[in-house]
Tab-separated table of C-alpha atoms in Angstrom:
chain	number	residue	atom	x	y	z
A	137	MET	CA	-70.253	113.149	-6.114
A	138	ASN	CA	-66.834	114.212	-4.889
A	139	SER	CA	-66.026	117.894	-4.684
A	140	LEU	CA	-63.514	119.558	-6.971
A	141	ASN	CA	-61.867	122.435	-5.142
A	142	MET	CA	-60.591	125.841	-6.179
A	143	LYS	CA	-59.229	128.570	-3.958
A	144	MET	CA	-60.537	132.130	-3.745
A	145	LEU	CA	-59.278	133.952	-0.649
A	146	SER	CA	-60.448	137.507	-0.163
A	147	GLY	CA	-60.218	140.068	2.594
A	148	PHE	CA	-63.559	141.748	3.174
A	149	ASN	CA	-62.125	145.052	4.305
A	150	PRO	CA	-61.280	147.850	1.843
A	151	GLY	CA	-57.699	147.804	0.698
A	152	THR	CA	-57.063	144.110	1.255
A	153	THR	CA	-55.542	142.047	-1.510
A	154	ALA	CA	-57.170	138.944	-2.945
A	155	THR	CA	-55.026	135.937	-3.800
A	156	ARG	CA	-55.901	132.933	-5.917
A	157	SER	CA	-54.362	129.512	-6.325
A	158	TRP	CA	-55.370	126.090	-7.623
A	159	THR	CA	-55.613	123.175	-5.227
A	160	GLY	CA	-57.494	120.516	-7.170
A	161	ARG	CA	-58.569	117.433	-5.243
A	162	LEU	CA	-59.967	115.065	-7.851
A	163	GLY	CA	-57.010	112.975	-8.915
A	164	ASP	CA	-58.881	111.358	-11.761
A	165	LEU	CA	-59.376	114.657	-13.588
A	166	GLU	CA	-56.755	115.827	-16.052
A	167	ALA	CA	-54.880	119.106	-15.713
A	168	PRO	CA	-56.806	120.891	-18.524
A	169	THR	CA	-60.045	120.245	-16.655
A	170	ARG	CA	-58.633	121.729	-13.467
A	171	ARG	CA	-57.361	124.809	-15.318
A	172	GLN	CA	-60.820	125.429	-16.765
A	173	TRP	CA	-62.324	125.257	-13.280
A	174	LEU	CA	-59.959	128.025	-12.209
A	175	ASN	CA	-61.583	130.287	-14.791
A	176	CYS	CA	-64.933	129.498	-13.214
A	177	GLY	CA	-63.640	130.736	-9.865
A	178	ASN	CA	-62.560	134.050	-11.338
A	179	ARG	CA	-65.962	134.613	-12.884
A	180	ALA	CA	-67.723	133.793	-9.648
A	181	ARG	CA	-66.523	136.960	-7.933
A	182	THR	CA	-69.594	138.852	-9.215
A	183	TRP	CA	-72.230	136.629	-7.632
A	184	ARG	CA	-74.914	138.022	-5.335
A	185	ILE	CA	-76.154	136.040	-2.329
A	186	THR	CA	-79.885	135.526	-1.943
A	187	ALA	CA	-81.930	134.016	0.849
A	188	CYS	CA	-82.372	130.317	1.481
A	189	ALA	CA	-85.729	128.641	1.194
A	190	SER	CA	-86.662	125.237	2.531
A	191	ILE	CA	-88.656	122.379	1.092
A	192	SER	CA	-91.755	121.305	2.911
A	193	SER	CA	-93.287	117.916	2.310
A	194	GLY	CA	-97.021	117.847	2.107
A	195	GLY	CA	-99.804	115.350	1.856
A	196	GLY	CA	-100.109	111.926	3.334
A	197	GLY	CA	-100.873	108.460	2.154
A	198	SER	CA	-99.336	106.304	-0.549
A	199	GLY	CA	-101.232	108.132	-3.300
A	200	GLY	CA	-99.596	111.435	-2.414
A	201	VAL	CA	-96.161	109.843	-2.236
A	202	GLU	CA	-96.597	108.148	-5.606
A	203	SER	CA	-97.799	111.386	-7.180
A	204	GLN	CA	-94.794	113.220	-5.824
A	205	ARG	CA	-92.454	110.542	-7.188
A	206	GLU	CA	-94.054	110.821	-10.626
A	207	SER	CA	-93.696	114.605	-10.491
A	208	GLU	CA	-90.040	114.370	-9.536
A	209	SER	CA	-89.395	111.807	-12.269
A	210	SER	CA	-91.048	114.046	-14.859
A	211	PHE	CA	-89.060	117.027	-13.607
A	212	LEU	CA	-85.833	115.009	-13.881
A	213	SER	CA	-86.627	114.056	-17.479
A	214	ARG	CA	-87.449	117.644	-18.456
A	215	SER	CA	-84.290	118.933	-16.795
A	216	GLN	CA	-82.218	116.448	-18.797
A	217	THR	CA	-83.924	117.560	-22.016
A	218	TYR	CA	-83.323	121.223	-21.197
A	219	ALA	CA	-79.638	120.699	-20.446
A	220	LEU	CA	-79.171	118.621	-23.601
A	221	LEU	CA	-80.815	121.265	-25.808
A	222	LYS	CA	-78.585	123.973	-24.366
A	223	GLN	CA	-75.468	121.891	-24.951
A	224	LYS	CA	-76.469	121.099	-28.548
A	225	MET	CA	-77.099	124.783	-29.257
A	226	GLU	CA	-73.654	125.666	-27.878
A	227	VAL	CA	-72.000	122.982	-30.039
A	228	ALA	CA	-73.862	124.146	-33.144
A	229	ALA	CA	-72.839	127.759	-32.552
A	230	LYS	CA	-69.180	126.838	-32.028
A	231	SER	CA	-69.159	124.787	-35.232
A	232	GLU	CA	-70.759	127.769	-37.050
A	233	ASP	CA	-73.866	125.789	-37.922
A	234	TYR	CA	-75.968	128.854	-37.249
A	235	LYS	CA	-79.103	127.510	-38.893
A	236	GLU	CA	-79.140	124.575	-36.475
A	237	ALA	CA	-78.219	126.879	-33.570
A	238	ALA	CA	-81.199	129.105	-34.413
A	239	ARG	CA	-83.519	126.091	-34.545
A	240	LEU	CA	-82.292	124.888	-31.168
A	241	ARG	CA	-82.610	128.405	-29.750
A	242	ASP	CA	-86.266	128.509	-30.783
A	243	SER	CA	-86.802	125.051	-29.280
A	244	LEU	CA	-85.284	126.264	-26.022
A	245	ARG	CA	-87.516	129.338	-25.943
A	246	LEU	CA	-90.587	127.181	-26.534
A	247	PHE	CA	-89.439	124.798	-23.822
A	248	GLU	CA	-88.937	127.673	-21.370
A	249	GLU	CA	-92.418	129.010	-22.126
A	250	GLU	CA	-94.102	125.642	-21.628
A	251	GLU	CA	-91.999	124.183	-18.800
A	252	PRO	CA	-94.296	124.471	-15.733
A	253	ILE	CA	-91.566	125.352	-13.231
A	254	LEU	CA	-89.968	128.035	-15.392
A	255	ARG	CA	-93.377	129.421	-16.375
A	256	LEU	CA	-94.560	129.693	-12.762
A	257	ARG	CA	-91.281	131.280	-11.670
A	258	ARG	CA	-91.679	133.865	-14.423
A	259	LEU	CA	-95.280	134.567	-13.390
A	260	ILE	CA	-94.259	134.949	-9.736
A	261	LYS	CA	-91.507	137.386	-10.676
A	262	GLU	CA	-93.862	139.446	-12.853
A	263	ALA	CA	-96.582	139.467	-10.189
A	264	VAL	CA	-94.178	140.671	-7.487
A	265	ALA	CA	-92.749	143.351	-9.789
A	266	ASN	CA	-96.297	144.646	-10.397
A	267	GLU	CA	-97.232	144.311	-6.694
A	268	ARG	CA	-99.864	141.665	-7.475
A	269	PHE	CA	-98.967	139.756	-4.342
A	270	GLU	CA	-102.189	137.719	-4.226
A	271	ASP	CA	-101.353	136.334	-7.679
A	272	ALA	CA	-97.765	135.707	-6.613
A	273	ALA	CA	-98.994	133.692	-3.625
A	274	ARG	CA	-101.317	131.669	-5.861
A	275	TYR	CA	-98.538	130.911	-8.353
A	276	ARG	CA	-96.216	129.914	-5.549
A	277	ASP	CA	-98.820	127.559	-4.077
A	278	GLU	CA	-99.260	126.020	-7.524
A	279	LEU	CA	-95.482	125.579	-7.836
A	280	LYS	CA	-95.406	123.983	-4.388
A	281	ASP	CA	-98.095	121.522	-5.445
A	282	ILE	CA	-96.512	120.365	-8.697
A	283	ALA	CA	-92.813	120.552	-7.773
A	284	PRO	CA	-92.084	121.136	-4.069
A	285	HIS	CA	-88.440	120.172	-4.610
A	286	SER	CA	-87.993	123.185	-6.910
A	287	LEU	CA	-88.593	125.634	-4.047
A	288	LEU	CA	-85.125	125.054	-2.649
A	289	LYS	CA	-82.983	127.959	-3.799
A	290	CYS	CA	-79.537	127.694	-5.367
A	291	SER	CA	-78.259	129.709	-2.430
A	292	SER	CA	-78.344	129.643	1.346
A	293	ASP	CA	-77.438	131.853	4.280
A	294	ALA	CA	-77.001	130.690	7.881
A	295	THR	CA	-75.301	132.037	11.015
A	296	THR	CA	-74.010	129.988	13.955
A	297	LEU	CA	-72.445	131.675	17.010
A	298	GLY	CA	-71.758	134.788	14.961
A	299	VAL	CA	-70.140	132.923	12.052
A	300	ARG	CA	-72.096	133.472	8.847
A	301	VAL	CA	-71.914	131.053	5.897
A	302	GLN	CA	-73.312	132.155	2.529
A	303	VAL	CA	-73.406	129.868	-0.502
A	304	ARG	CA	-74.407	130.226	-4.132
A	305	SER	CA	-74.367	127.467	-6.764
A	306	VAL	CA	-74.470	127.666	-10.565
A	307	TYR	CA	-74.659	125.113	-13.359
A	308	ILE	CA	-71.562	124.999	-15.586
A	309	GLU	CA	-72.688	124.077	-19.102
A	310	GLY	CA	-69.191	123.999	-20.558
A	311	ARG	CA	-68.029	121.234	-18.220
A	312	SER	CA	-71.210	119.152	-18.418
A	313	GLN	CA	-72.172	116.348	-20.804
A	314	PRO	CA	-75.913	115.690	-20.368
A	315	SER	CA	-75.902	112.931	-22.993
A	316	LYS	CA	-73.478	111.005	-20.763
A	317	GLY	CA	-75.230	111.854	-17.508
A	318	GLN	CA	-72.498	114.247	-16.362
A	319	TYR	CA	-73.507	117.561	-14.789
A	320	PHE	CA	-71.097	119.992	-13.146
A	321	PHE	CA	-72.072	122.624	-10.615
A	322	ALA	CA	-69.808	125.287	-9.162
A	323	TYR	CA	-70.523	126.820	-5.791
A	324	ARG	CA	-69.026	129.757	-3.977
A	325	ILE	CA	-68.778	130.031	-0.205
A	326	ARG	CA	-68.296	133.148	1.863
A	327	ILE	CA	-67.576	132.744	5.583
A	328	THR	CA	-67.797	135.922	7.658
A	329	ASN	CA	-66.838	136.114	11.312
A	330	ASN	CA	-69.296	138.579	12.824
A	331	SER	CA	-68.375	137.595	16.385
A	332	ASP	CA	-65.803	139.300	18.608
A	333	ARG	CA	-63.566	136.202	18.824
A	334	PRO	CA	-61.136	134.705	16.272
A	335	VAL	CA	-62.072	131.287	14.905
A	336	GLN	CA	-60.293	128.579	12.952
A	337	LEU	CA	-61.936	126.253	10.450
A	338	LEU	CA	-60.739	122.711	11.152
A	339	ARG	CA	-62.896	120.298	9.158
A	340	ARG	CA	-65.728	120.205	6.655
A	341	HIS	CA	-68.679	117.851	6.237
A	342	TRP	CA	-70.906	117.752	3.169
A	343	ILE	CA	-74.138	115.855	2.556
A	344	ILE	CA	-74.664	115.601	-1.210
A	345	THR	CA	-77.927	114.237	-2.591
A	346	ASP	CA	-78.731	113.720	-6.264
A	347	ALA	CA	-82.159	113.754	-7.920
A	348	ASN	CA	-82.535	109.994	-7.451
A	349	GLY	CA	-82.195	110.349	-3.686
A	350	LYS	CA	-78.687	108.901	-3.551
A	351	THR	CA	-76.842	110.545	-0.659
A	352	GLU	CA	-73.120	110.750	-0.012
A	353	ASN	CA	-71.379	112.110	3.079
A	354	VAL	CA	-68.004	113.736	2.466
A	355	TRP	CA	-65.620	114.643	5.278
A	356	GLY	CA	-62.296	116.442	4.979
A	357	ILE	CA	-59.642	118.465	6.766
A	358	GLY	CA	-60.143	122.201	6.342
A	359	VAL	CA	-61.107	123.567	2.932
A	360	ILE	CA	-59.012	123.791	-0.254
A	361	GLY	CA	-55.982	122.522	1.649
A	362	GLU	CA	-56.133	125.123	4.414
A	363	GLN	CA	-57.422	125.492	7.947
A	364	PRO	CA	-57.967	129.238	7.815
A	365	VAL	CA	-58.023	131.505	10.848
A	366	ILE	CA	-60.760	134.125	10.522
A	367	LEU	CA	-60.428	137.197	12.723
A	368	PRO	CA	-63.436	139.191	13.954
A	369	ASN	CA	-65.087	141.255	11.189
A	370	ASN	CA	-63.074	139.415	8.530
A	371	GLY	CA	-63.952	136.680	6.097
A	372	PHE	CA	-62.705	133.783	4.050
A	373	GLU	CA	-64.043	133.072	0.592
A	374	TYR	CA	-63.486	130.210	-1.812
A	375	SER	CA	-64.983	128.411	-4.806
A	376	SER	CA	-65.417	124.727	-5.447
A	377	ALA	CA	-67.492	122.384	-7.561
A	378	CYS	CA	-69.546	119.220	-7.418
A	379	PRO	CA	-70.171	116.784	-10.301
A	380	LEU	CA	-73.502	114.945	-10.343
A	381	SER	CA	-74.966	112.180	-12.491
A	382	THR	CA	-78.384	113.907	-12.442
A	383	PRO	CA	-79.412	117.409	-13.604
A	384	SER	CA	-80.341	118.474	-10.087
A	385	GLY	CA	-79.556	117.751	-6.468
A	386	ARG	CA	-78.834	119.460	-3.178
A	387	MET	CA	-76.015	120.072	-0.741
A	388	GLU	CA	-75.813	120.933	2.940
A	389	GLY	CA	-73.356	120.362	5.739
A	390	ASP	CA	-71.265	122.046	8.399
A	391	PHE	CA	-67.804	123.334	9.256
A	392	GLU	CA	-66.129	122.250	12.464
A	393	MET	CA	-64.493	125.300	14.049
A	394	LYS	CA	-62.923	126.410	17.301
A	395	HIS	CA	-62.214	129.672	19.081
A	396	ILE	CA	-58.463	130.235	19.298
A	397	ASP	CA	-58.291	133.022	21.877
A	398	LYS	CA	-58.000	130.445	24.678
A	399	VAL	CA	-56.326	127.047	24.981
A	400	GLY	CA	-58.341	123.866	25.435
A	401	LEU	CA	-61.691	125.115	24.147
A	402	LYS	CA	-64.129	122.665	22.603
A	403	THR	CA	-64.903	122.769	18.900
A	404	PHE	CA	-68.327	123.699	17.548
A	405	ASN	CA	-70.190	123.116	14.264
A	406	VAL	CA	-71.199	125.953	11.953
A	407	ALA	CA	-74.175	125.088	9.758
A	408	ILE	CA	-74.166	125.238	5.966
A	409	ALA	CA	-77.859	125.547	5.133
A	410	PRO	CA	-79.279	123.417	2.287
A	411	PHE	CA	-79.029	124.770	-1.252
A	412	SER	CA	-79.985	123.410	-4.640
A	413	LEU	CA	-77.873	122.254	-7.567
A	414	SER	CA	-80.050	122.703	-10.650
A	415	THR	CA	-79.637	123.022	-14.396
A	416	LEU	CA	-82.763	125.208	-14.356
A	417	GLY	CA	-81.397	127.576	-11.724
A	418	ASP	CA	-83.847	129.216	-9.325
A	419	GLY	CA	-84.893	132.350	-11.183
A	420	THR	CA	-82.651	134.670	-9.165
A	421	GLU	CA	-79.687	136.612	-10.433
A	422	ILE	CA	-76.082	135.617	-9.704
A	423	PHE	CA	-74.232	137.996	-7.423
């Protein structure tokens, strides 16, 4: 669950010039793989940040815990099936086996209609659009009961001492191999300094958890090979990626920063709120 890094540095003020460069960090990946990730970074510039939601654990007793484990196991299996169907359809289309691609497309549509999480998300969206908020609340409670882990969004937004960190993740089908248990997720981070003091990003810390509950802590100097200085009312933006062995997971962490307008100041941690990595997405549009 190591992170594969790409650079996307952008000024947030009109007239500034964006620069891009590749600074891959996974030595075991070949150059063609890293070049394809660069294309992912370019595409990510159109994402839209949405709010972060949190998971709440409910119920007590061993029965409730066992039920939740069974639900999560079932969700994991369905997510694997969904990702595999999508990959097979893509392969069939590329090989011009359009009859098979059409069959797989219909299977995917049926799956999406019957998959409880996707169905409830669709019902919530329709209810909100039609201002049927009581129905939306009921559907959301039902979703919380059957799959509380699915309520974590694929995005997050948190501010610490005037430094705002926004994140959005997306599943990359083209770099994933569900049949081999390989799932790739790209994520884009936007750091905005809304304070009146310049800050420098010194270190990063990630907590990466897969769908089986396996957790890995990752520490590093700066991000994408830099320790950027972010002036007031300016921002720093970059893209990176995380491979998982499961079709879903979550990430959270913090950036260690310091104010640089005075000598000898202590560092402080800027929170990166939890966000989901999911082959099913979260039902919101990419910005």
